[in-house]
mmCIF file of C-alpha atoms and ligand atoms in Angstrom:
data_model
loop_
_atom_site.group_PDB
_atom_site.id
_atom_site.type_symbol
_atom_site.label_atom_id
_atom_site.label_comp_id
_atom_site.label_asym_id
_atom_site.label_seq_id
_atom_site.Cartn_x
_atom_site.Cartn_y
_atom_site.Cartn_z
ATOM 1 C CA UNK A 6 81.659 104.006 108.621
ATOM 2 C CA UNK A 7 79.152 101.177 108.813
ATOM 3 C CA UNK A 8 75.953 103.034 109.705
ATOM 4 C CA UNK A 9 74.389 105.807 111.075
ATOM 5 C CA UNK A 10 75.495 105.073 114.795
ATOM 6 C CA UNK A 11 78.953 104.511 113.523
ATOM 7 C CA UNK A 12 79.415 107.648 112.247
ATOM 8 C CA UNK A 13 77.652 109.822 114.903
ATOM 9 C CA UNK A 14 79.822 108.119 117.307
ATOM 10 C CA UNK A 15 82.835 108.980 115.350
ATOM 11 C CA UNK A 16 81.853 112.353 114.959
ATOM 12 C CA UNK A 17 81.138 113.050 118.226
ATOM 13 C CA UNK A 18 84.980 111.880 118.852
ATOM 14 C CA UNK A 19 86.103 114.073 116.262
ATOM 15 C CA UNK A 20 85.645 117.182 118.124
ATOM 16 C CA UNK A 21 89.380 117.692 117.941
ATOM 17 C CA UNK A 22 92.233 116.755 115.599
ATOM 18 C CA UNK A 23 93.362 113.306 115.984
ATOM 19 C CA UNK A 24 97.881 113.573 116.490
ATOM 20 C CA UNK A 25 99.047 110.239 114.603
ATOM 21 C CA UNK A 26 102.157 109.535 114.489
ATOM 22 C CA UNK A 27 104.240 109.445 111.793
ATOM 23 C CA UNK A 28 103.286 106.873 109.142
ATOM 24 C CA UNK A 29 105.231 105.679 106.058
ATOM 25 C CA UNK A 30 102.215 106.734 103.357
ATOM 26 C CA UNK A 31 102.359 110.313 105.059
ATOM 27 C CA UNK A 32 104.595 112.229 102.019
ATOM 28 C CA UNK A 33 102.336 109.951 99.456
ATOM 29 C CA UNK A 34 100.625 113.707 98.513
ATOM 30 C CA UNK A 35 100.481 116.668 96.106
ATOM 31 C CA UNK A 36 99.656 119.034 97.799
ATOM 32 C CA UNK A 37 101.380 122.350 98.554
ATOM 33 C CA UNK A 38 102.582 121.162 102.050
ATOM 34 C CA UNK A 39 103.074 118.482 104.135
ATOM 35 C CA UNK A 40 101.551 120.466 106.955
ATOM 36 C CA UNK A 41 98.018 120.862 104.625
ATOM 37 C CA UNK A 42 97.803 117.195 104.434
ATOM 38 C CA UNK A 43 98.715 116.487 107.975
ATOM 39 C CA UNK A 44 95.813 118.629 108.759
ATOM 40 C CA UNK A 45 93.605 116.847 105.908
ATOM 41 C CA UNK A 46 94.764 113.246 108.097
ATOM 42 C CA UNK A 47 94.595 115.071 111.666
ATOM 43 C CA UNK A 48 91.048 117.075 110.833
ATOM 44 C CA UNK A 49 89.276 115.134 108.736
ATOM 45 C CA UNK A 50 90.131 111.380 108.225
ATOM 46 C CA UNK A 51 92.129 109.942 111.495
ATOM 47 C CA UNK A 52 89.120 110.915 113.506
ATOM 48 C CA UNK A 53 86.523 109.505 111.416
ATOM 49 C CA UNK A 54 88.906 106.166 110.527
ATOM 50 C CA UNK A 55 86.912 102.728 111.765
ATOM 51 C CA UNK A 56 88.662 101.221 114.456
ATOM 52 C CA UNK A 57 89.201 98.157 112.726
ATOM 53 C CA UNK A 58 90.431 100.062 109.587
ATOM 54 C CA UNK A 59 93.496 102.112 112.414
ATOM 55 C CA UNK A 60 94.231 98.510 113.492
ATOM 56 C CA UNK A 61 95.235 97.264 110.170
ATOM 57 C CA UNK A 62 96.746 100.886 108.897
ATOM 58 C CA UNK A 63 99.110 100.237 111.862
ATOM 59 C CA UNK A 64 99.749 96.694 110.893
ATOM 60 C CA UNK A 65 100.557 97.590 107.883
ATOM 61 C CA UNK A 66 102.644 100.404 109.082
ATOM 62 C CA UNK A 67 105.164 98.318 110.123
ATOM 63 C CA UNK A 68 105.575 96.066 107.505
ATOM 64 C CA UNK A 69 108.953 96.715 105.599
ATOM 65 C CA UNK A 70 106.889 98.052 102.487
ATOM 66 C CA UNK A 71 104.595 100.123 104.406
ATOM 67 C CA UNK A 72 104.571 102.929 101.837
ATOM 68 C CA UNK A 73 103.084 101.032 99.130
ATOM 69 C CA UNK A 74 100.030 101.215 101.275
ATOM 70 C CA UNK A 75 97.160 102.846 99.754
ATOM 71 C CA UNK A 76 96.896 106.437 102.144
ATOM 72 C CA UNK A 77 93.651 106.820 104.380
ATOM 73 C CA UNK A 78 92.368 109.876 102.779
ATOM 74 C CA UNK A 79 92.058 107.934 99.387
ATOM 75 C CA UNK A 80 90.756 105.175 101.047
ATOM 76 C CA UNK A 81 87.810 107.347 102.619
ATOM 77 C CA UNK A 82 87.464 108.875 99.737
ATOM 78 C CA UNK A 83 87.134 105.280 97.652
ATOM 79 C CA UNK A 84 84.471 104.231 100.640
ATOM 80 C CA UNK A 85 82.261 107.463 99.847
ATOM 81 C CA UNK A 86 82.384 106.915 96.520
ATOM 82 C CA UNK A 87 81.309 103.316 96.467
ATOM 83 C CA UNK A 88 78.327 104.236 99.055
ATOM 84 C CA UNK A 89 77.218 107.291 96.144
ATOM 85 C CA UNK A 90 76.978 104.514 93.382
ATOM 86 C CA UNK A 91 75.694 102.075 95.807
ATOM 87 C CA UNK A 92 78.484 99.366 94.555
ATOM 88 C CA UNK A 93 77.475 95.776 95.509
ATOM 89 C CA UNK A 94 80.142 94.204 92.733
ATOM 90 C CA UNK A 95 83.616 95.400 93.108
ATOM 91 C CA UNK A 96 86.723 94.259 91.912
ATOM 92 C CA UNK A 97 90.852 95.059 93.316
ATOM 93 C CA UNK A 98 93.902 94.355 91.650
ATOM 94 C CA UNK A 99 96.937 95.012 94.280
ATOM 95 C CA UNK A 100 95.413 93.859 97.401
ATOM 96 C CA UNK A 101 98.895 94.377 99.356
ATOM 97 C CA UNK A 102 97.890 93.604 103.447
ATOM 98 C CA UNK A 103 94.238 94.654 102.425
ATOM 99 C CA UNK A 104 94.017 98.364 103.232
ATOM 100 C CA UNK A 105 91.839 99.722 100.488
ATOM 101 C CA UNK A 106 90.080 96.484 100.202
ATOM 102 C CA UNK A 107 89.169 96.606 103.925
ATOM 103 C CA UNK A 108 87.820 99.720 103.430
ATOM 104 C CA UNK A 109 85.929 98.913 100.589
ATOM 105 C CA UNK A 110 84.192 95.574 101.677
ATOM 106 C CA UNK A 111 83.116 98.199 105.041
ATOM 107 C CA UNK A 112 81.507 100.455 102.026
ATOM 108 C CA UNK A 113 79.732 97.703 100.632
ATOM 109 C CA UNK A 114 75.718 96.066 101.373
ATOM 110 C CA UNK A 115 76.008 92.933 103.652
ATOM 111 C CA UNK A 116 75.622 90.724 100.267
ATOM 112 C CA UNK A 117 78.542 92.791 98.426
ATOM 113 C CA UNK A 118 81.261 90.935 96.577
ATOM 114 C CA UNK A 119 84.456 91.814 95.832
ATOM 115 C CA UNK A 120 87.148 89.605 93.554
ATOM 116 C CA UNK A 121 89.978 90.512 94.853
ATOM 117 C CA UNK A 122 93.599 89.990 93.404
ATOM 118 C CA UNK A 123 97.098 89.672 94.460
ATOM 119 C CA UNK A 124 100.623 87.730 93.689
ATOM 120 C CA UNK A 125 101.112 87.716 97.223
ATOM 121 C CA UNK A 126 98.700 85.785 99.999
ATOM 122 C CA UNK A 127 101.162 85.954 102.623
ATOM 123 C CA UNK A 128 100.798 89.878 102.736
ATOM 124 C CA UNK A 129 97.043 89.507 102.735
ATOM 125 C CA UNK A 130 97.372 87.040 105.626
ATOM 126 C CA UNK A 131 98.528 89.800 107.730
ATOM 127 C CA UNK A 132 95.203 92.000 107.536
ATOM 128 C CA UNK A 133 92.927 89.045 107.428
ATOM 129 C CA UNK A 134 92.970 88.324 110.849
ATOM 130 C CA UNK A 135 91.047 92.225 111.269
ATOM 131 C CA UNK A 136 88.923 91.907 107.949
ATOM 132 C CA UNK A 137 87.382 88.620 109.842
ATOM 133 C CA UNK A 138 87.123 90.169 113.097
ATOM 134 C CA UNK A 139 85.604 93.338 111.145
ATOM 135 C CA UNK A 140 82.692 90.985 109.932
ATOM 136 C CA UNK A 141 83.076 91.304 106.254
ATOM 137 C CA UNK A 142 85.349 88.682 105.068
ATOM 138 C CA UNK A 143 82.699 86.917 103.869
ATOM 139 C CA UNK A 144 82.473 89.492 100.968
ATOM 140 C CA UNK A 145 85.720 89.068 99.556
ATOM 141 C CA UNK A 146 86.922 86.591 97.105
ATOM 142 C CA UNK A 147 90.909 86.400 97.215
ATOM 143 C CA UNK A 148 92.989 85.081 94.477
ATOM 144 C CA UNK A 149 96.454 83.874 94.760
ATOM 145 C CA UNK A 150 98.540 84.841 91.166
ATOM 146 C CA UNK A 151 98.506 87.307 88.358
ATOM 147 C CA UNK A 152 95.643 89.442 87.814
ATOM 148 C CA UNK A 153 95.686 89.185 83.757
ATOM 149 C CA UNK A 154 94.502 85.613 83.419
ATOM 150 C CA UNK A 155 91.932 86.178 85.523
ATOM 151 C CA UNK A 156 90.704 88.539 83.975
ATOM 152 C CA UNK A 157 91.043 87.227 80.489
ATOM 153 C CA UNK A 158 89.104 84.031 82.126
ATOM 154 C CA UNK A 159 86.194 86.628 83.417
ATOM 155 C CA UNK A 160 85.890 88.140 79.786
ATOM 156 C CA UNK A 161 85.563 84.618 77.963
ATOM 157 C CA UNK A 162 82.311 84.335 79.679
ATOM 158 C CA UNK A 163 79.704 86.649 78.104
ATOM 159 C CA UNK A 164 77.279 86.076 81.688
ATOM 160 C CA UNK A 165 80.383 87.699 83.750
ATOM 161 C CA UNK A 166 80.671 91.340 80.772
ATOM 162 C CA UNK A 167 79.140 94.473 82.289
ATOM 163 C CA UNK A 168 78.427 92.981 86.067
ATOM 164 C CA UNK A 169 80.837 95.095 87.780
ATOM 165 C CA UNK A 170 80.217 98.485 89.360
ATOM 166 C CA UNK A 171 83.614 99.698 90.864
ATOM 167 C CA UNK A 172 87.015 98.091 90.046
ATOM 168 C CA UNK A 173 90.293 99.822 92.067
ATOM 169 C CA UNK A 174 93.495 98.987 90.124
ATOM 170 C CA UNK A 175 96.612 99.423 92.250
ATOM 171 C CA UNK A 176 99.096 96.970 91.280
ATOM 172 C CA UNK A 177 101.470 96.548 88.691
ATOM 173 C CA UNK A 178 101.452 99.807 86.699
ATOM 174 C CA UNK A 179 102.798 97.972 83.105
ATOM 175 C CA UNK A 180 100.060 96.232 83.148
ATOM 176 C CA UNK A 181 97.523 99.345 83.634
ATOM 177 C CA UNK A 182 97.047 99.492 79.876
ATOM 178 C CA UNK A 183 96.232 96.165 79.600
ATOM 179 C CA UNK A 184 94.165 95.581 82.433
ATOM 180 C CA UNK A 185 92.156 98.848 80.715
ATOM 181 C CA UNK A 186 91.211 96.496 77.649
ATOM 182 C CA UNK A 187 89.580 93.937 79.427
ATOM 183 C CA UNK A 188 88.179 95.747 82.810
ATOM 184 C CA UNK A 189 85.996 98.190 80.449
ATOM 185 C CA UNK A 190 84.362 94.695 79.093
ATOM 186 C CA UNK A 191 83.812 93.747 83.109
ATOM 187 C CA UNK A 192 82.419 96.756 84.256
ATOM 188 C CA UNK A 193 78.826 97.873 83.721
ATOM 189 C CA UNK A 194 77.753 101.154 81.521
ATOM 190 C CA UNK A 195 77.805 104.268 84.441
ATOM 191 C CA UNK A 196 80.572 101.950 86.418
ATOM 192 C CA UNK A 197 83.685 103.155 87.547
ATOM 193 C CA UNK A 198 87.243 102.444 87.707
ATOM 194 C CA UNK A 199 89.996 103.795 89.313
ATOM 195 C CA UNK A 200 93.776 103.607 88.309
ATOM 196 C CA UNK A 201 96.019 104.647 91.693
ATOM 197 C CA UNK A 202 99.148 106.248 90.688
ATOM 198 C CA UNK A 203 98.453 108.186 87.973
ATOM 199 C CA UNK A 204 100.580 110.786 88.747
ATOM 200 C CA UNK A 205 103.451 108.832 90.005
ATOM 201 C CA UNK A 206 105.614 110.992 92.190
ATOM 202 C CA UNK A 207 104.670 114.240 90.077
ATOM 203 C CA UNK A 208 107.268 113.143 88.021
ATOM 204 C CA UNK A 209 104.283 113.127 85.004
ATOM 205 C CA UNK A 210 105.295 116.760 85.123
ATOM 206 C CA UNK A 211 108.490 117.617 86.472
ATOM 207 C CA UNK A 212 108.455 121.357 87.858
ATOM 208 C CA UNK A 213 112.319 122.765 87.586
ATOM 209 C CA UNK A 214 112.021 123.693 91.383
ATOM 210 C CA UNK A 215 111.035 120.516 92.754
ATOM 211 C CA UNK A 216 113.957 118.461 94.381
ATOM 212 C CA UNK A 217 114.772 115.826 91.445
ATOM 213 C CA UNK A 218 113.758 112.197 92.176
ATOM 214 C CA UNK A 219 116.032 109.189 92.723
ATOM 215 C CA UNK A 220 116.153 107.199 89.481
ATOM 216 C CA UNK A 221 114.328 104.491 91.111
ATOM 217 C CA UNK A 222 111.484 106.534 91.324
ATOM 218 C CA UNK A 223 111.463 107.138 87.418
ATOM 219 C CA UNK A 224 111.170 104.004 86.864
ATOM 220 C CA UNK A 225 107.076 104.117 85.709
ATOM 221 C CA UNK A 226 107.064 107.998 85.015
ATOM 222 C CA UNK A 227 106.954 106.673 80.899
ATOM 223 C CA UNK A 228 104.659 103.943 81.996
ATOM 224 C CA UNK A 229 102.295 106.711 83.370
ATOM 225 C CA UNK A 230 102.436 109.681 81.357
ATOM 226 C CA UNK A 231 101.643 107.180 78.349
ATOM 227 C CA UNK A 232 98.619 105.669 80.363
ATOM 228 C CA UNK A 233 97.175 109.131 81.492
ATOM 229 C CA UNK A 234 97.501 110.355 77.568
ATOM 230 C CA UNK A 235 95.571 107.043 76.017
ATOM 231 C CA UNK A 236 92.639 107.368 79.037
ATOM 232 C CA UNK A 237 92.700 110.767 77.982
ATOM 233 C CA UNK A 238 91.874 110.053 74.292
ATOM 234 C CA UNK A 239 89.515 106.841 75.076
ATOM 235 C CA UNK A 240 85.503 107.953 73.738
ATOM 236 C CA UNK A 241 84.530 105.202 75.931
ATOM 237 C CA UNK A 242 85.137 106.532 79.057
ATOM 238 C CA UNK A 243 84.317 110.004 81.148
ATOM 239 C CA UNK A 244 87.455 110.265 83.323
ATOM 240 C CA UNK A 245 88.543 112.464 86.600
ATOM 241 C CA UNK A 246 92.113 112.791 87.344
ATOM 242 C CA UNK A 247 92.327 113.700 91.006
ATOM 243 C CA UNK A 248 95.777 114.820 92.875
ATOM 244 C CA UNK A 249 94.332 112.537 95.661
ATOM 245 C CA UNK A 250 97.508 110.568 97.740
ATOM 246 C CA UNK A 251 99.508 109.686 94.346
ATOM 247 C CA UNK A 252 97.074 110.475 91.559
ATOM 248 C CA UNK A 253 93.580 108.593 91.282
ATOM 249 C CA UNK A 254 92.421 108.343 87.576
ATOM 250 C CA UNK A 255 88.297 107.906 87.891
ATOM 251 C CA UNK A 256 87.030 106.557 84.648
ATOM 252 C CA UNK A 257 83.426 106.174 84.050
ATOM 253 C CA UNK A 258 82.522 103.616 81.712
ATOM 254 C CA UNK A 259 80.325 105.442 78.530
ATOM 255 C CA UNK A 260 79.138 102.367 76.493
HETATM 256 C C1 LIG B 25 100.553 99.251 95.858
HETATM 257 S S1 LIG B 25 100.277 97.628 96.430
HETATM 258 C C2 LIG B 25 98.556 97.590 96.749
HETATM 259 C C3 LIG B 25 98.184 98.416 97.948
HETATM 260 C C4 LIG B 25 96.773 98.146 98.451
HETATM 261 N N1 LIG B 25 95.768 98.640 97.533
HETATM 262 C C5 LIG B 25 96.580 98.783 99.828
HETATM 263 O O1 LIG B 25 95.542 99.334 100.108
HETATM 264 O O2 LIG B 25 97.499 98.718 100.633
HETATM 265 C C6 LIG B 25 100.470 96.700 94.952
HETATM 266 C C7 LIG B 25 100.136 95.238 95.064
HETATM 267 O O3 LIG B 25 100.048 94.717 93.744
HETATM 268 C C8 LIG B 25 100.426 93.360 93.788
HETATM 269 N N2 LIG B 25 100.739 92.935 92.414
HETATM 270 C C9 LIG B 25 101.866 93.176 91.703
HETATM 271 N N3 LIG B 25 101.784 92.627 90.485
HETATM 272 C C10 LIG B 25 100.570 92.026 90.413
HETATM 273 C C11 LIG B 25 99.879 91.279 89.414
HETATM 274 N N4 LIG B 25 100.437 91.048 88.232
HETATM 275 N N5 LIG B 25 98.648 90.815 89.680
HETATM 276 C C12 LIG B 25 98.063 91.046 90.892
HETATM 277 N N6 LIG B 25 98.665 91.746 91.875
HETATM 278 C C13 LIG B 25 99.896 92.224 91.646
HETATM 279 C C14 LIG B 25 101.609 93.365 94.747
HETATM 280 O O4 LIG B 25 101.819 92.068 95.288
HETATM 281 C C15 LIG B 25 101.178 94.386 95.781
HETATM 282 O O5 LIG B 25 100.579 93.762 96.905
#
């Protein structure tokens, strides 16, 4: 929600549930049933989504990778969170059609930035079109290519350590660990950053009655479970794990 008219409007529509249908991020959840989250979506995020944010959810919808979509309760969550630490300076790695980052440059002042990074332009070329229309393109900064060099190009400048206040990492988990090193240097003391994923399928934790997962979807569970133990054991950081969509690690930078 922009402002204060924004969201008295969209509470004011919200008098009932909101029916979507069906989207591909729907089962992206741990909780106890897919009927409680369809009544988390129905209740208390469809109704209060922006406009523009629906139009580009449905975009991105039907795009053949759909799922990898960050879900809309996460996202709202993200944009409250950024509005409670008053961000202006963010930072995204996995920008995918521009989902979360759409919601994020909505949660920001008028002169927020956000460096935002992706191997992929073409898929950010499909949500552009609605970030422009939305009137806040002009606080993103979108880079074609690998996150890491850019980020070992941001830390070799001692002017760019400590300026960032939020930075949402959603790309490619490997790299998590990595990215860890360097974004800790890039965010400020009392910033915050948030690794999506983090419980990857619940396979972290495999529970004898749950339905076992293709192999496919193993394929980070290592990856993960090693991540979540070293953020677990870093004195630097104050950290959250939430069972939000797939697992949202919220680390708050100590020193
Ligand atoms: C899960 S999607 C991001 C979803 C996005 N946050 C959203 O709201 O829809 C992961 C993205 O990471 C990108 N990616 C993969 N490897 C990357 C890398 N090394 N550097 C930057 N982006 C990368 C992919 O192209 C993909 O768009």
């Amino acid at each position: 929600m922009a402002n204060k008219d924004d969201a008295a409007a969209a509470a004011a529509a919200a008098t009932e549930t909101t029916r979507e249908e069906e989207s591909p991020t729907e089962y992206k959840t741990h909780l106890k049933s897919h009927a409680l989250f369809k009544y988390i979506l129905n209740t208390s995020v469809y109704p209060r989504e922006a406009p523009c944010m629906k139009e580009l959810r449905r975009i991105t919808e039907k795009h053949p990778w759909g799922v990898i979509a960050t879900t809309p309760d996460e996202v709202q969550f993200i944009g409250m969170l950024l509005k409670l630490m008053n961000a202006k300076k963010t930072m995204e790695i996995g920008v995918f059609t521009g989902y979360s980052l759409l919601a994020t440059a909505l949660a920001l002042p008028d002169d927020g930035q956000i460096l935002a990074l992706d191997i992929n332009r073409q898929n950010y070329s499909l949500g552009l079109p609605v970030i422009q229309k939305a009137g806040v393109a002009h606080k993103i900064d979108f880079r074609e290519g690998p996150a890491m060099p850019v980020l070992d190009q941001l830390v070799s400048k001692e002017e760019n350590k400590g300026t960032f206040d939020f930075v949402f990492v959603d790309a490619d988990k490997e790299n998590y660990i990595h990215y860890h090193e360097r974004i800790l240097q890039l965010v400020r003391v009392g910033g915050v950053v948030a690794y999506d994923n983090t419980l990857w399928c619940g396979s972290v934790a495999p529970s004898p009655e749950d339905e076992p997962l293709p192999p496919e979807a193993l394929v980070y569970t290592e990856t993960m479970i090693n991540l979540n133990r070293a953020l677990a054991a870093d004195p630097r950081i104050e950290l959250s794990q939430l069972s939000i969509a797939d697992g949202l690690t919220l680390c708050r930078r100590l020193y």
